[in-house]
Short mmCIF file of C-alpha atoms and ligand atoms in Angstrom, two decimals:
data_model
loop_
_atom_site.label_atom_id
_atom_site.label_comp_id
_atom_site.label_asym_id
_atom_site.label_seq_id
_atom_site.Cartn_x
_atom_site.Cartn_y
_atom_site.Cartn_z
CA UNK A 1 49.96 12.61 88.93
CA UNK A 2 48.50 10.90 86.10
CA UNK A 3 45.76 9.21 87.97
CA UNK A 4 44.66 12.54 90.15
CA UNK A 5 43.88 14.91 87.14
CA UNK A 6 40.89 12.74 85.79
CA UNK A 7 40.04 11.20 89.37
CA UNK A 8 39.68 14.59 90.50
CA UNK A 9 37.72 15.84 87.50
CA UNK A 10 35.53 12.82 87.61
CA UNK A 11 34.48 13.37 91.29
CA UNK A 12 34.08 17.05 90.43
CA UNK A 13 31.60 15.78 87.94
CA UNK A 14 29.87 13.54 90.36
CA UNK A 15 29.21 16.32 92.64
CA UNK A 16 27.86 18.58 89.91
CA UNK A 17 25.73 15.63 88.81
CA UNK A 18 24.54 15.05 92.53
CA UNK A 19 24.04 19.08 92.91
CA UNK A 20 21.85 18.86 89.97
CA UNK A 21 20.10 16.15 91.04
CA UNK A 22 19.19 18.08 94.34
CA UNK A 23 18.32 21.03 93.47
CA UNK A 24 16.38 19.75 90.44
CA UNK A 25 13.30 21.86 89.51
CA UNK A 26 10.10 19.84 88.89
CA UNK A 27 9.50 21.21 85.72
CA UNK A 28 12.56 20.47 83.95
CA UNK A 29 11.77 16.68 85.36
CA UNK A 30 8.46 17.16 83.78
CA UNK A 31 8.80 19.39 81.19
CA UNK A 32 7.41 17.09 78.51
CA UNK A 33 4.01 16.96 80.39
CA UNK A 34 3.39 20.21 81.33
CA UNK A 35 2.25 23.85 79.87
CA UNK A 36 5.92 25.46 79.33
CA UNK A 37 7.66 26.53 76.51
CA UNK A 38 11.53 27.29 76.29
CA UNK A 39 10.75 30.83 77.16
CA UNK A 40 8.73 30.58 80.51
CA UNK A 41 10.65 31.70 83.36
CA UNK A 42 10.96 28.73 85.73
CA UNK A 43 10.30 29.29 89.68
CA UNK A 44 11.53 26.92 91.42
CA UNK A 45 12.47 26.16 95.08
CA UNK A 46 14.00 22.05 94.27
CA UNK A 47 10.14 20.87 95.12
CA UNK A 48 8.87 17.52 94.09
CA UNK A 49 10.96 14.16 93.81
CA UNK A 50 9.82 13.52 97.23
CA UNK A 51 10.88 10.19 99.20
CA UNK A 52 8.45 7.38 98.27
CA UNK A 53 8.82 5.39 101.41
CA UNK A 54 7.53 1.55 102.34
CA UNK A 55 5.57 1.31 105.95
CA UNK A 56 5.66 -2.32 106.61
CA UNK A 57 4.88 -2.15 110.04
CA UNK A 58 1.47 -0.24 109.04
CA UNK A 59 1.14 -2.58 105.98
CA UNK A 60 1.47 -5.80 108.20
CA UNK A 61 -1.25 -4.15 110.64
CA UNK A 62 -3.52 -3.59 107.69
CA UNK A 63 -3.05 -6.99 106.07
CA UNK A 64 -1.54 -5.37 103.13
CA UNK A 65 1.62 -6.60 100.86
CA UNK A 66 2.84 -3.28 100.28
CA UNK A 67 1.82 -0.06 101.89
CA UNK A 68 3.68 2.84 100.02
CA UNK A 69 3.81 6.37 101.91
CA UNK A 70 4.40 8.96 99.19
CA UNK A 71 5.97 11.93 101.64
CA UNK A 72 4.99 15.11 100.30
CA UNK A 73 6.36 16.78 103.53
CA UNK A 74 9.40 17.02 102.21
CA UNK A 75 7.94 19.83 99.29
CA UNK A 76 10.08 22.96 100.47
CA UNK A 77 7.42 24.55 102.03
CA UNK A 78 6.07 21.78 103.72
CA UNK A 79 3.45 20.25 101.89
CA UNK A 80 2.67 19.35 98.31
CA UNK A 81 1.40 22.80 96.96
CA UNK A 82 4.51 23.79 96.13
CA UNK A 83 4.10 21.02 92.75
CA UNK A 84 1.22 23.41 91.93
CA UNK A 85 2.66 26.05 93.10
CA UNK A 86 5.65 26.08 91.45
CA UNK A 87 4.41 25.96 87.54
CA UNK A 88 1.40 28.56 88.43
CA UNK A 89 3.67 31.32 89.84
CA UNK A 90 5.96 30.71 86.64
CA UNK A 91 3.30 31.01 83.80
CA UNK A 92 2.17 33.88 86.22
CA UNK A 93 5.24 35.60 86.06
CA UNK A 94 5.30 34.55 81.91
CA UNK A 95 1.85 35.93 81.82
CA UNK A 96 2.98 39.56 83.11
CA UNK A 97 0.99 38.73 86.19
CA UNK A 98 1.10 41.84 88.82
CA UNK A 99 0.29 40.15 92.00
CA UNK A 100 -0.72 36.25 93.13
CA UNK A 101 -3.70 36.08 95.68
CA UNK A 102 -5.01 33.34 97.70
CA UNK A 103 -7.54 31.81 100.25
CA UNK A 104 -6.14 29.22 102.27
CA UNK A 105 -6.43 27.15 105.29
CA UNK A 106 -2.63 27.55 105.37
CA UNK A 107 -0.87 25.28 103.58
CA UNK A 108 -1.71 26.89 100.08
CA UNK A 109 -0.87 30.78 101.52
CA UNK A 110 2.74 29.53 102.59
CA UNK A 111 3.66 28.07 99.27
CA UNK A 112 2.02 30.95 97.39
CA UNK A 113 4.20 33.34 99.67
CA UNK A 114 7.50 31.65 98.87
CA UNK A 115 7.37 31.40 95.42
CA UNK A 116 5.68 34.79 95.00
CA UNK A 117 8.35 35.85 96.80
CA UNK A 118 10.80 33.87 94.73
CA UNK A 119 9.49 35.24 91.63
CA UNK A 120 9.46 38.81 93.14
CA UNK A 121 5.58 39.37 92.97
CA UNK A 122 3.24 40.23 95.83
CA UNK A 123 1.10 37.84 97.08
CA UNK A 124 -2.24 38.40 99.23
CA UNK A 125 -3.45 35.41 100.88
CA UNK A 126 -7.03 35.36 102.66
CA UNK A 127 -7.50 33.35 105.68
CA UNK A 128 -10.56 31.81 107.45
CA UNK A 129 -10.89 33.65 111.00
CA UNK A 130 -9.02 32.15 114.24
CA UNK A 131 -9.31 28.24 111.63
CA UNK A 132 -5.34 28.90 110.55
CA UNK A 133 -2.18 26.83 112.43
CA UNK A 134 -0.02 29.61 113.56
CA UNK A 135 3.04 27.71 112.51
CA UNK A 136 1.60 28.29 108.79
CA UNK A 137 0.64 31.55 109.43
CA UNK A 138 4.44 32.72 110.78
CA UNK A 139 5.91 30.68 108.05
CA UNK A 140 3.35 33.14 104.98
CA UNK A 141 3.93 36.02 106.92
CA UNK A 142 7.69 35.64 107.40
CA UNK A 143 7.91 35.48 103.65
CA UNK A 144 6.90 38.33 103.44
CA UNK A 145 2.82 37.98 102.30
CA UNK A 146 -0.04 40.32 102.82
CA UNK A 147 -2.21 38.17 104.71
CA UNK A 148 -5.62 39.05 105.68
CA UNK A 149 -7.81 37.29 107.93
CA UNK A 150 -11.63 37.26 106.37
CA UNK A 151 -14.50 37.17 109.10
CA UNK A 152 -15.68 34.01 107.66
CA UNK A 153 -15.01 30.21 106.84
CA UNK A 154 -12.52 28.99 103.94
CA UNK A 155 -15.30 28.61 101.42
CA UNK A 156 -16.13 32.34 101.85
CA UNK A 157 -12.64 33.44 101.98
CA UNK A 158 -11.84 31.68 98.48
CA UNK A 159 -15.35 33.04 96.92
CA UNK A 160 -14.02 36.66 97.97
CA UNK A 161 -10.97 35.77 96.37
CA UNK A 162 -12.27 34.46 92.97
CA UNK A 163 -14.23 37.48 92.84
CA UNK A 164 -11.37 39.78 93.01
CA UNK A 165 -9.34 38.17 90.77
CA UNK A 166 -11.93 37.88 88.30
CA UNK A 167 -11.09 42.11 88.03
CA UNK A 168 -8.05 41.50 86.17
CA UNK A 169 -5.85 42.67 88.93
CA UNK A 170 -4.45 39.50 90.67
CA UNK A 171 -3.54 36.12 89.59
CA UNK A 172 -5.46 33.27 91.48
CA UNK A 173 -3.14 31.03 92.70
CA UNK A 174 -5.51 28.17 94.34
CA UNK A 175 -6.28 24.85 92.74
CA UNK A 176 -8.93 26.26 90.61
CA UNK A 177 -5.73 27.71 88.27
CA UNK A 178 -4.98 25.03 85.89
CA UNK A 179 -1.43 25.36 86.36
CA UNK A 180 -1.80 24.28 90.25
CA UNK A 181 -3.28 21.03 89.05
CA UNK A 182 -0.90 20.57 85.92
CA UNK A 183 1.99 20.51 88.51
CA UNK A 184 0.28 18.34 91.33
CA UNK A 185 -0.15 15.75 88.59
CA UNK A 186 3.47 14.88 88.91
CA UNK A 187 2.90 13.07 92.55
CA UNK A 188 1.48 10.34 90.40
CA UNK A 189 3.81 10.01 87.56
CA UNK A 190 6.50 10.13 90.38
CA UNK A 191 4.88 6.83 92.00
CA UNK A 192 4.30 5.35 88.85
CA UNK A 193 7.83 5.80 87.72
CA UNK A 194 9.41 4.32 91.10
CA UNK A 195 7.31 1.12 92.00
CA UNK A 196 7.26 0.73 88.06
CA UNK A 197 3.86 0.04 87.55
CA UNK A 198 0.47 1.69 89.12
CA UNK A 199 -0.57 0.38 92.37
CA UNK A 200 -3.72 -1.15 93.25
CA UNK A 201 -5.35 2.20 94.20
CA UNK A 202 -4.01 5.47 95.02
CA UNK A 203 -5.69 7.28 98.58
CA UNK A 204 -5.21 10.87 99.53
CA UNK A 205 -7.00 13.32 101.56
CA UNK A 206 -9.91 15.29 100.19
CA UNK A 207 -10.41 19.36 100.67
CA UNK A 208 -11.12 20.98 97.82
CA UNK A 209 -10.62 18.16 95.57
CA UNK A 210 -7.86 20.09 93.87
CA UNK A 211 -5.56 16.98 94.56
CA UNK A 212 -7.67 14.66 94.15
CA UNK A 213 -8.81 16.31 90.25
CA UNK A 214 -4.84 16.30 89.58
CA UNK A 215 -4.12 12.58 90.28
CA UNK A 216 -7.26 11.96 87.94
CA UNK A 217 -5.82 14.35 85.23
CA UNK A 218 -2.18 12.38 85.66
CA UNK A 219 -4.32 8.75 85.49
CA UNK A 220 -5.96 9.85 82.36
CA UNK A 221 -2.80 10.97 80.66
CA UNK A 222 -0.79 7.99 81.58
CA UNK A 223 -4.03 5.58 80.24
CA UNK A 224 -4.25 4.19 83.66
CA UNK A 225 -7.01 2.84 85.17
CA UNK A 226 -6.38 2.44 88.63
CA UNK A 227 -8.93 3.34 91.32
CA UNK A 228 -8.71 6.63 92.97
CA UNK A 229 -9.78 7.04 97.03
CA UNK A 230 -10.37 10.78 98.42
CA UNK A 231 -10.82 10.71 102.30
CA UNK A 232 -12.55 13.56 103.80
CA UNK A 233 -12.77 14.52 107.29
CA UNK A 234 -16.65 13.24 108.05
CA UNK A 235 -17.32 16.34 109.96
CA UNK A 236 -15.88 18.40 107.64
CA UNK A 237 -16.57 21.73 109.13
CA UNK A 238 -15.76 21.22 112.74
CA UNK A 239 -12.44 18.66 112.25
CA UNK A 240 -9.67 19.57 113.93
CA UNK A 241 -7.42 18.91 111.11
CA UNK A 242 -7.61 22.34 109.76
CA UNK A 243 -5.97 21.91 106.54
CA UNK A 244 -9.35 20.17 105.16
CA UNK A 245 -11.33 22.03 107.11
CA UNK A 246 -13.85 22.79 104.19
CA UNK A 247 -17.12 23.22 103.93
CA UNK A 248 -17.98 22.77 100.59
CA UNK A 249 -15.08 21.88 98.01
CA UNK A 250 -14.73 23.30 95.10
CA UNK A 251 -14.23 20.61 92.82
CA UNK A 252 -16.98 18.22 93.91
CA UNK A 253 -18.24 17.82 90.39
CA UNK A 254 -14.70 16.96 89.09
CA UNK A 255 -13.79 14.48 91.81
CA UNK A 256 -17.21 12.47 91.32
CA UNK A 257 -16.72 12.88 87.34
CA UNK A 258 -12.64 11.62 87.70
CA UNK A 259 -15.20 8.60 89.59
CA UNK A 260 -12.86 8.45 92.45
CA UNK A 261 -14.31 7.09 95.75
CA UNK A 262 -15.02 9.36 98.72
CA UNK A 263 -14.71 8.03 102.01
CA UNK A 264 -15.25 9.78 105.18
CA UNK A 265 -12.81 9.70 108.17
CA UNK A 266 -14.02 10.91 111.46
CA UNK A 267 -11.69 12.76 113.72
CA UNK A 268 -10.82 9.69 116.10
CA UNK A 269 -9.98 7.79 112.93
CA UNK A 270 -7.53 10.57 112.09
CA UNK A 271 -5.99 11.21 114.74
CA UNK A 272 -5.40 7.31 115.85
CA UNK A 273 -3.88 6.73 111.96
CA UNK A 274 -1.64 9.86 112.35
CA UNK A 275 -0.09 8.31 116.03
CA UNK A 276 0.42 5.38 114.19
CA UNK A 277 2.42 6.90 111.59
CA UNK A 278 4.64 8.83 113.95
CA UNK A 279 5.01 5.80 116.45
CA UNK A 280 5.42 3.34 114.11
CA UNK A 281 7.20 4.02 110.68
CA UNK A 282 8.53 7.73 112.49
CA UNK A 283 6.83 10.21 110.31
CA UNK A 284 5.17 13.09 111.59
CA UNK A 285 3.01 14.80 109.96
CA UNK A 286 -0.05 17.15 110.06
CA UNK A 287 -3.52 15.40 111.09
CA UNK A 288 -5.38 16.11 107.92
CA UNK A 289 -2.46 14.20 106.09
CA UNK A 290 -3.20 11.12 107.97
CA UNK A 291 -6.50 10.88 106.46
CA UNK A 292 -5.91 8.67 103.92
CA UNK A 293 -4.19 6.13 106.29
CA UNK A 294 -7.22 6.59 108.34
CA UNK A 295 -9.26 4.67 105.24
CA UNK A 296 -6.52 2.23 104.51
CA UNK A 297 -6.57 1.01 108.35
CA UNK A 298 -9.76 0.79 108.80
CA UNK A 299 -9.87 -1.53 106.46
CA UNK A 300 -11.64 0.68 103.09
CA UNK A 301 -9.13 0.22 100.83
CA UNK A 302 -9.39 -2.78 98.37
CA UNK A 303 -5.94 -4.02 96.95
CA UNK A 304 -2.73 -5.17 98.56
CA UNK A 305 -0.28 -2.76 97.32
CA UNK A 306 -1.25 0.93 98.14
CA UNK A 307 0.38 3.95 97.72
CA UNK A 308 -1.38 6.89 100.25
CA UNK A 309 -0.06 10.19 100.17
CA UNK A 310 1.06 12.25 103.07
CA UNK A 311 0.50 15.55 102.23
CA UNK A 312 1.96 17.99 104.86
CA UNK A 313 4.25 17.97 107.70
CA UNK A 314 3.66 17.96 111.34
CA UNK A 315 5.91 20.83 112.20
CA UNK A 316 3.03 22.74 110.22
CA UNK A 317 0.47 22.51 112.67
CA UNK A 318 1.74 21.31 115.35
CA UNK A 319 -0.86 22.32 118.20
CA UNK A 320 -2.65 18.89 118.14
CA UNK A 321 0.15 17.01 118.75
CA UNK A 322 1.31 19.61 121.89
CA UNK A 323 -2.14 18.60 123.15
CA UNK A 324 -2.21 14.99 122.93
CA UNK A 325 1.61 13.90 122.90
CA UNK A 326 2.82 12.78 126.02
CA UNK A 327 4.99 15.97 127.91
CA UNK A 328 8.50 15.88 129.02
CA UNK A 329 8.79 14.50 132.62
CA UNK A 330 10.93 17.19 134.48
CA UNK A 331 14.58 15.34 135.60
CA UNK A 332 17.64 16.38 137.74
CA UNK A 333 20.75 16.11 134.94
CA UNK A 334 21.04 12.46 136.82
CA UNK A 335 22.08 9.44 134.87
CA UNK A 336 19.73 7.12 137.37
CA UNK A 337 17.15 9.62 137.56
CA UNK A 338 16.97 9.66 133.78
CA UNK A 339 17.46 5.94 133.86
CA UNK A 340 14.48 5.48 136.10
CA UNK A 341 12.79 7.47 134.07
CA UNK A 342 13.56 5.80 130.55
CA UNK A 343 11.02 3.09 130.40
CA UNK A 344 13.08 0.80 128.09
CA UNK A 345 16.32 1.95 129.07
CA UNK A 346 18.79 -1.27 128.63
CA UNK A 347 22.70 -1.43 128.66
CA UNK A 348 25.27 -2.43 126.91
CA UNK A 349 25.89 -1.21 122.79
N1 LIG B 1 -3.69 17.97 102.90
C1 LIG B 1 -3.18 19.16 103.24
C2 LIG B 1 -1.98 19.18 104.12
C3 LIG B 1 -3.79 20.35 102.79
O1 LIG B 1 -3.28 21.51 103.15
C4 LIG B 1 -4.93 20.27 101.97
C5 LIG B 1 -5.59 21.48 101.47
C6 LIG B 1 -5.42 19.01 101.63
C7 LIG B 1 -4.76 17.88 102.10
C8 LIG B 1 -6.61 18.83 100.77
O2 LIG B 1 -6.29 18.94 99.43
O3 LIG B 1 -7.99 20.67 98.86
O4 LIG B 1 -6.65 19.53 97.10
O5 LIG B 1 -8.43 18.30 98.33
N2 LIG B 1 -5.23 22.64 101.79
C9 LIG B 1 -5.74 23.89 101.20
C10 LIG B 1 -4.94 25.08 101.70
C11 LIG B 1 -7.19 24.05 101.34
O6 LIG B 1 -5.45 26.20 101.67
O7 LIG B 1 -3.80 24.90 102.09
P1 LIG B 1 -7.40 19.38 98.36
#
């Protein structure tokens, strides 16, 4: 009796702890560091505090001591908007904001949706033509966006959408609001904090450069001076990994002031470092996300402890891997026919 009552209320404790811990909001993590007061409404869906894992399969095939794979997947929507997203639909909602709008090449329009949604504002996302995954497009739509397709590329769907929210009448939520890159910062303090020091470089894909301006912003802040390494898709209006399929980014000027490194990836490269990530460490995730493996693999990365950041997840756009993935052979519900069939099938265990 005596040894239940507090045994109880200690693991009662524990679970609240662990609840909290889950369901954690990025900005109370990083409250310290970013633009909120006491007062600002917080809109949160548990995103950040993503799984920082080791590859050492990849790291041994690259020569590398440590290859660090920071899995942004994991984000709630997907991908690692939602940091952004998650502080620029608050200080929207703080700043009496009526409606969020977007361009996106997906990724961007589904975490706008959710926490527009979350917040209770409309959100209007623009999309580049027939260029969208139509995983991301059912995941904004389902949450209830407007989404409109523009007869045009990204880079003309996001002017259109600057120049409407320049009228007063929509809050733009792409990485040209500060708060988008104030929260995406937190991907580097994050790796910082777990390996306990910076790594030799950090590598990510290049878009926009929204990213890529963020981790600079967080390197600044923290006094570190550790190089940067944007990979862009080298054909970077005909790649097939849509996400970075970009024309002209945005924040060029930023990314070459930040002095981070841009190295271009073609679409082999990509799509041979985003196998390799699925076959051999078991992560699958979207082909533009692969391209900063693409760099370290080849070889372009100097240091020997990396951290590259995987910045969506497969199940996003997944019509790539339908093409190129080996299909199902058809079977009879057969233990030797499937044995026959399982090339290393072995007994015993
Ligand atoms: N990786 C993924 C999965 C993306 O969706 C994007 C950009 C990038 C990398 C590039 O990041 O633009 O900050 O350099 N997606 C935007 C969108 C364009 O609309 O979802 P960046």
């Amino acid at each position: 009796m005596s040894v239940e009552g507090p045994a109880r209320q200690m693991c009662a404790e524990r679970s609240r702890g662990v609840l909290r811990a889950l369901t954690a909001a990025l900005i109370e993590r990083y409250r310290d560091r970013l633009p909120v007061t006491a007062t600002t409404p917080v809109v949160t869906l548990g995103e950040g505090s993503t799984p920082l894992l080791r590859a050492p399969r990849l790291a041994r095939a690259a020569g590398l001591r440590e290859l660090w794979l920071k899995w942004e997947a994991s984000n709630p929507t997907g991908s690692y908007k939602d940091r952004g997203m998650t502080l620029a639909v608050s200080k929207a909602l703080e700043e009496g904001a009526q409606a969020v709008l977007c361009a996106s090449t997906g990724n961007t329009a589904g975490s706008a949706a959710a926490y527009a949604a979350r917040a209770g504002l409309p959100a209007v996302v623009l999309t580049p033509q027939g260029a969208v995954s139509g995983a991301k497009l059912a995941q904004t739509r389902m949450l209830g966006a407007t989404v409109l397709e523009v007869r045009g590329d990204f880079d003309e769907a996001l002017a259109a959408a600057q120049e409407l929210a320049a009228r007063g009448t929509h809050v733009l939520v792409n990485s040209l609001n500060p708060y988008r890159r104030e929260g995406q910062k937190t991907a580097v303090l994050e790796i910082v904090e777990e390996l306990g020091a910076p790594p030799d470089a950090f590598v990510l894909p290049y878009g926009g450069g929204g990213n890529t301006s963020s981790y600079a912003q967080a390197l600044r802040e923290l006094g570190v001076d550790t190089p940067l390494v944007s990979v862009e898709a080298a054909r970077r209006r005909e790649t097939l990994a849509t996400a970075i399929r970009i024309g002209a980014p945005v924040h060029a000027a930023a990314v070459a002031a930040a002095g981070a490194r841009i190295v271009a990836a073609d679409d082999d490269e990509l799509v041979a470092a985003w196998r390799r990530l699925a076959v051999e460490e078991g992560l699958f995730c979207e082909p533009s996300s692969a391209a900063g493996l693409a760099a370290v693999l080849r070889g372009d990365v100097e240091g020997e402890r990396l951290a590259v950041t995987i910045t969506g997840h497969g199940l996003k756009d997944p019509a790539v891997a339908d093409r190129l993935a080996p299909p199902p052979a058809l079977v009879d519900p057969d233990p030797d026919a499937i044995a026959a069939a399982s090339p290393s099938a072995r007994s015993g265990g």
